[in-house]
Structures are given as structure tokens and as C-alpha cells.
PDB file of C-alpha atoms in Angstrom:
ATOM      1  CA  MET A 238      13.894  -5.372   1.253  1.00 72.00           C
ATOM      2  CA  ALA A 239      15.331  -8.018  -1.066  1.00 73.00           C
ATOM      3  CA  ARG A 240      13.557 -10.760   0.893  1.00 78.00           C
ATOM      4  CA  TRP A 241      10.309  -8.716   0.786  1.00 73.00           C
ATOM      5  CA  ILE A 242      10.561  -8.535  -3.015  1.00 73.00           C
ATOM      6  CA  VAL A 243      11.352 -12.251  -3.395  1.00 73.00           C
ATOM      7  CA  GLU A 244       8.396 -13.210  -1.184  1.00 73.00           C
ATOM      8  CA  ARG A 245       5.976 -11.217  -3.327  1.00 79.00           C
ATOM      9  CA  THR A 246       7.282 -12.173  -6.733  1.00 75.00           C
ATOM     10  CA  GLY A 247       7.637 -15.784  -5.598  1.00 68.00           C
ATOM     11  CA  SER A 248       3.917 -15.761  -4.767  1.00 75.00           C
ATOM     12  CA  GLY A 249       3.088 -14.439  -8.239  1.00 80.00           C
ATOM     13  CA  PHE A 250       2.460 -10.823  -7.273  1.00 86.00           C
ATOM     14  CA  PRO A 251       3.983  -7.833  -9.073  1.00 85.00           C
ATOM     15  CA  VAL A 252       6.638  -5.608  -7.540  1.00 89.00           C
ATOM     16  CA  ILE A 253       7.233  -2.172  -9.019  1.00 89.00           C
ATOM     17  CA  ILE A 254      10.492  -0.351  -8.438  1.00 89.00           C
ATOM     18  CA  ALA A 255      11.059   3.401  -8.891  1.00 90.00           C
ATOM     19  CA  GLU A 256      14.615   4.394  -9.722  1.00 87.00           C
ATOM     20  CA  THR A 257      16.552   7.564 -10.300  1.00 86.00           C
ATOM     21  CA  ASP A 258      20.271   6.949  -9.950  1.00 86.00           C
ATOM     22  CA  ARG A 259      19.281   4.353  -7.321  1.00 89.00           C
ATOM     23  CA  VAL A 260      16.118   2.695  -5.984  1.00 86.00           C
ATOM     24  CA  VAL A 261      13.893   5.368  -4.407  1.00 88.00           C
ATOM     25  CA  GLY A 262      10.590   3.509  -4.135  1.00 92.00           C
ATOM     26  CA  VAL A 263       9.082   0.039  -4.092  1.00 92.00           C
ATOM     27  CA  ALA A 264       5.447  -1.013  -4.340  1.00 94.00           C
ATOM     28  CA  ALA A 265       3.565  -4.286  -4.472  1.00 93.00           C
ATOM     29  CA  TYR A 266       0.255  -5.869  -3.753  1.00 94.00           C
ATOM     30  CA  THR A 267      -0.502  -9.212  -2.177  1.00 90.00           C
ATOM     31  CA  ALA A 268      -3.543 -11.217  -1.159  1.00 92.00           C
ATOM     32  CA  PHE A 269      -5.726  -9.366   1.310  1.00 94.00           C
ATOM     33  CA  ARG A 270      -6.743 -12.590   3.074  1.00 93.00           C
ATOM     34  CA  LYS A 271      -6.208 -16.283   2.436  1.00 90.00           C
ATOM     35  CA  GLY A 272      -9.029 -18.208   0.883  1.00 90.00           C
ATOM     36  CA  GLU A 273     -10.762 -18.385  -2.459  1.00 92.00           C
ATOM     37  CA  GLY A 274     -13.475 -15.939  -1.419  1.00 93.00           C
ATOM     38  CA  TYR A 275     -10.902 -13.133  -1.125  1.00 93.00           C
ATOM     39  CA  ARG A 276      -8.873 -13.835  -4.276  1.00 93.00           C
ATOM     40  CA  THR A 277     -10.018 -10.676  -6.099  1.00 95.00           C
ATOM     41  CA  THR A 278      -9.093  -8.317  -3.246  1.00 96.00           C
ATOM     42  CA  VAL A 279      -5.495  -7.239  -2.684  1.00 96.00           C
ATOM     43  CA  GLU A 280      -3.647  -5.097  -0.175  1.00 96.00           C
ATOM     44  CA  HIS A 281      -0.876  -2.839  -1.357  1.00 96.00           C
ATOM     45  CA  SER A 282       2.353  -1.640   0.245  1.00 93.00           C
ATOM     46  CA  ILE A 283       4.310   1.443  -0.839  1.00 94.00           C
ATOM     47  CA  TYR A 284       7.774   2.422   0.362  1.00 91.00           C
ATOM     48  CA  VAL A 285       9.501   5.655  -0.711  1.00 90.00           C
ATOM     49  CA  ALA A 286      12.937   6.713   0.488  1.00 89.00           C
ATOM     50  CA  PRO A 287      12.701   9.725   2.841  1.00 85.00           C
ATOM     51  CA  GLU A 288      14.852  11.909   0.594  1.00 88.00           C
ATOM     52  CA  ALA A 289      12.634  11.087  -2.404  1.00 82.00           C
ATOM     53  CA  ARG A 290       9.310  12.038  -0.854  1.00 86.00           C
ATOM     54  CA  ARG A 291       7.117  14.799  -2.293  1.00 87.00           C
ATOM     55  CA  MET A 292       8.482  14.106  -5.777  1.00 86.00           C
ATOM     56  CA  GLY A 293       5.442  12.231  -7.140  1.00 90.00           C
ATOM     57  CA  ILE A 294       7.000   8.804  -6.712  1.00 93.00           C
ATOM     58  CA  ALA A 295       4.283   7.414  -4.418  1.00 93.00           C
ATOM     59  CA  THR A 296       1.611   8.718  -6.786  1.00 94.00           C
ATOM     60  CA  ALA A 297       3.253   7.026  -9.772  1.00 94.00           C
ATOM     61  CA  LEU A 298       3.711   3.763  -7.868  1.00 95.00           C
ATOM     62  CA  ILE A 299       0.097   3.615  -6.678  1.00 95.00           C
ATOM     63  CA  LYS A 300      -1.232   4.471 -10.142  1.00 96.00           C
ATOM     64  CA  ARG A 301       0.895   1.701 -11.649  1.00 95.00           C
ATOM     65  CA  LEU A 302      -0.301  -0.798  -9.028  1.00 95.00           C
ATOM     66  CA  VAL A 303      -3.935   0.110  -9.708  1.00 97.00           C
ATOM     67  CA  GLU A 304      -3.339  -0.284 -13.449  1.00 96.00           C
ATOM     68  CA  GLN A 305      -1.725  -3.701 -12.967  1.00 95.00           C
ATOM     69  CA  ALA A 306      -4.423  -4.904 -10.577  1.00 96.00           C
ATOM     70  CA  THR A 307      -7.106  -3.827 -13.039  1.00 96.00           C
ATOM     71  CA  THR A 308      -5.315  -5.663 -15.854  1.00 95.00           C
ATOM     72  CA  ASP A 309      -5.113  -8.717 -13.602  1.00 94.00           C
ATOM     73  CA  GLY A 310      -8.915  -8.659 -13.226  1.00 96.00           C
ATOM     74  CA  LEU A 311      -8.945  -7.812  -9.533  1.00 96.00           C
ATOM     75  CA  HIS A 312     -11.946  -6.154  -7.869  1.00 97.00           C
ATOM     76  CA  ARG A 313     -10.716  -4.122  -4.864  1.00 97.00           C
ATOM     77  CA  MET A 314      -7.449  -2.730  -3.550  1.00 97.00           C
ATOM     78  CA  ILE A 315      -6.946  -1.986   0.123  1.00 97.00           C
ATOM     79  CA  GLY A 316      -4.333   0.195   1.754  1.00 96.00           C
ATOM     80  CA  CYS A 317      -3.733   0.161   5.503  1.00 96.00           C
ATOM     81  CA  ILE A 318      -2.111   3.410   6.621  1.00 96.00           C
ATOM     82  CA  SER A 319      -0.925   4.572  10.009  1.00 95.00           C
ATOM     83  CA  ALA A 320      -3.382   7.287  11.112  1.00 96.00           C
ATOM     84  CA  ASP A 321      -0.550   9.746  11.720  1.00 94.00           C
ATOM     85  CA  GLN A 322       0.454   9.606   8.047  1.00 93.00           C
ATOM     86  CA  GLU A 323      -1.891  12.393   6.952  1.00 94.00           C
ATOM     87  CA  ALA A 324      -0.109  13.028   3.640  1.00 93.00           C
ATOM     88  CA  SER A 325      -0.473   9.383   2.643  1.00 94.00           C
ATOM     89  CA  ILE A 326      -4.159   9.393   3.569  1.00 96.00           C
ATOM     90  CA  ARG A 327      -4.696  12.555   1.483  1.00 96.00           C
ATOM     91  CA  LEU A 328      -2.831  11.016  -1.447  1.00 95.00           C
ATOM     92  CA  HIS A 329      -4.945   7.884  -1.339  1.00 97.00           C
ATOM     93  CA  LYS A 330      -8.136   9.973  -1.308  1.00 97.00           C
ATOM     94  CA  GLN A 331      -6.873  11.899  -4.347  1.00 97.00           C
ATOM     95  CA  LEU A 332      -6.287   8.585  -6.120  1.00 97.00           C
ATOM     96  CA  GLY A 333      -9.809   7.273  -5.564  1.00 97.00           C
ATOM     97  CA  PHE A 334      -9.450   5.439  -2.254  1.00 98.00           C
ATOM     98  CA  ARG A 335     -11.983   6.017   0.496  1.00 98.00           C
ATOM     99  CA  GLU A 336     -11.716   5.368   4.194  1.00 98.00           C
ATOM    100  CA  VAL A 337     -13.633   2.248   5.179  1.00 98.00           C
ATOM    101  CA  GLY A 338     -12.476   1.738   8.745  1.00 97.00           C
ATOM    102  CA  ARG A 339     -10.141   2.562  11.621  1.00 97.00           C
ATOM    103  CA  LEU A 340      -8.517   0.111  13.963  1.00 97.00           C
ATOM    104  CA  PRO A 341      -7.320   1.780  17.169  1.00 97.00           C
ATOM    105  CA  GLU A 342      -3.960   0.878  18.676  1.00 97.00           C
ATOM    106  CA  VAL A 343      -3.272  -2.192  16.523  1.00 95.00           C
ATOM    107  CA  GLY A 344       0.332  -1.233  15.745  1.00 92.00           C
ATOM    108  CA  ARG A 345       3.289  -0.126  17.771  1.00 92.00           C
ATOM    109  CA  LYS A 346       6.288   1.896  16.616  1.00 89.00           C
ATOM    110  CA  PHE A 347       8.810   4.117  18.411  1.00 91.00           C
ATOM    111  CA  ASP A 348       7.304   3.105  21.764  1.00 94.00           C
ATOM    112  CA  ARG A 349       3.817   4.388  20.952  1.00 94.00           C
ATOM    113  CA  TRP A 350       0.544   2.855  19.813  1.00 96.00           C
ATOM    114  CA  LEU A 351      -0.625   3.456  16.251  1.00 95.00           C
ATOM    115  CA  ASP A 352      -4.129   3.514  14.844  1.00 97.00           C
ATOM    116  CA  LEU A 353      -4.607   2.017  11.395  1.00 96.00           C
ATOM    117  CA  VAL A 354      -6.759   3.619   8.704  1.00 97.00           C
ATOM    118  CA  MET A 355      -8.142   1.180   6.159  1.00 97.00           C
ATOM    119  CA  MET A 356      -8.713   2.658   2.715  1.00 97.00           C
ATOM    120  CA  MET A 357     -10.209   0.909  -0.290  1.00 98.00           C
ATOM    121  CA  ARG A 358     -10.596   1.514  -3.991  1.00 97.00           C
ATOM    122  CA  ASN A 359     -12.736  -0.251  -6.569  1.00 97.00           C
ATOM    123  CA  LEU A 360     -10.784  -1.425  -9.593  1.00 96.00           C
TER     124      LEU A 360
END
């Protein structure tokens, strides 16, 4: 995770950390695609420790990312979510994201194929 944070901050992107008595969540956004034409669109990543889920941490992290991206003058934020993560998809809908596409079997985890749900929000 330390390398993940250094890569993002080293590229000029914000990283937000949620802490209690230790780090329980990390969030960031990065360029959606390379190239000048995509510079105002970012893709976010959110990680919350399993024992800290359902405590509002993901909500707070996403809201803070949206706030920062808006301040930074960005236009769209994209989240790519494994289709089996129904709670995350619901949360994104509650926070103003809408589904804009599905990519079947583009990921693989625990020896099974994963579909990817692409969600987007205007900033």
C-alpha cells in the first residue's frame, strides 16, 4: 500500500487516509486515460479494511474525493467496481454515480472471472 500511495502522490494526485487508532481506509484518484483529451476525467480507488466496513468510512472517503476533484476543476469521476460488490454499487448510486457500462469477465480473482461495472459522476 505504501508504494501505491507514493505512486499517486508522486504523480500529483491526492491520497486521502481514514484513521481511527490505525489506518482503516485509503482513497485516491488518478488519470482515467493517458492523453490531453482525458485530463479532466479521473478514476478513483477506495480501500476500506474489512473490520471497518459499514461504518461510513467509504462514504466519507468518496465524498472527500469528489470535493477535491471538484476543487481541482475536474469534469468526471469514474469508479470501476466488481459486479459482485453490490453494496459498493449501491453506495456509488447514493452518492450520485450512475452505471455507464459493464465489461464481462475482464478480471480474475479467487479462480473465477469477474465482471466490471463502470460508474460515473459529473463533478
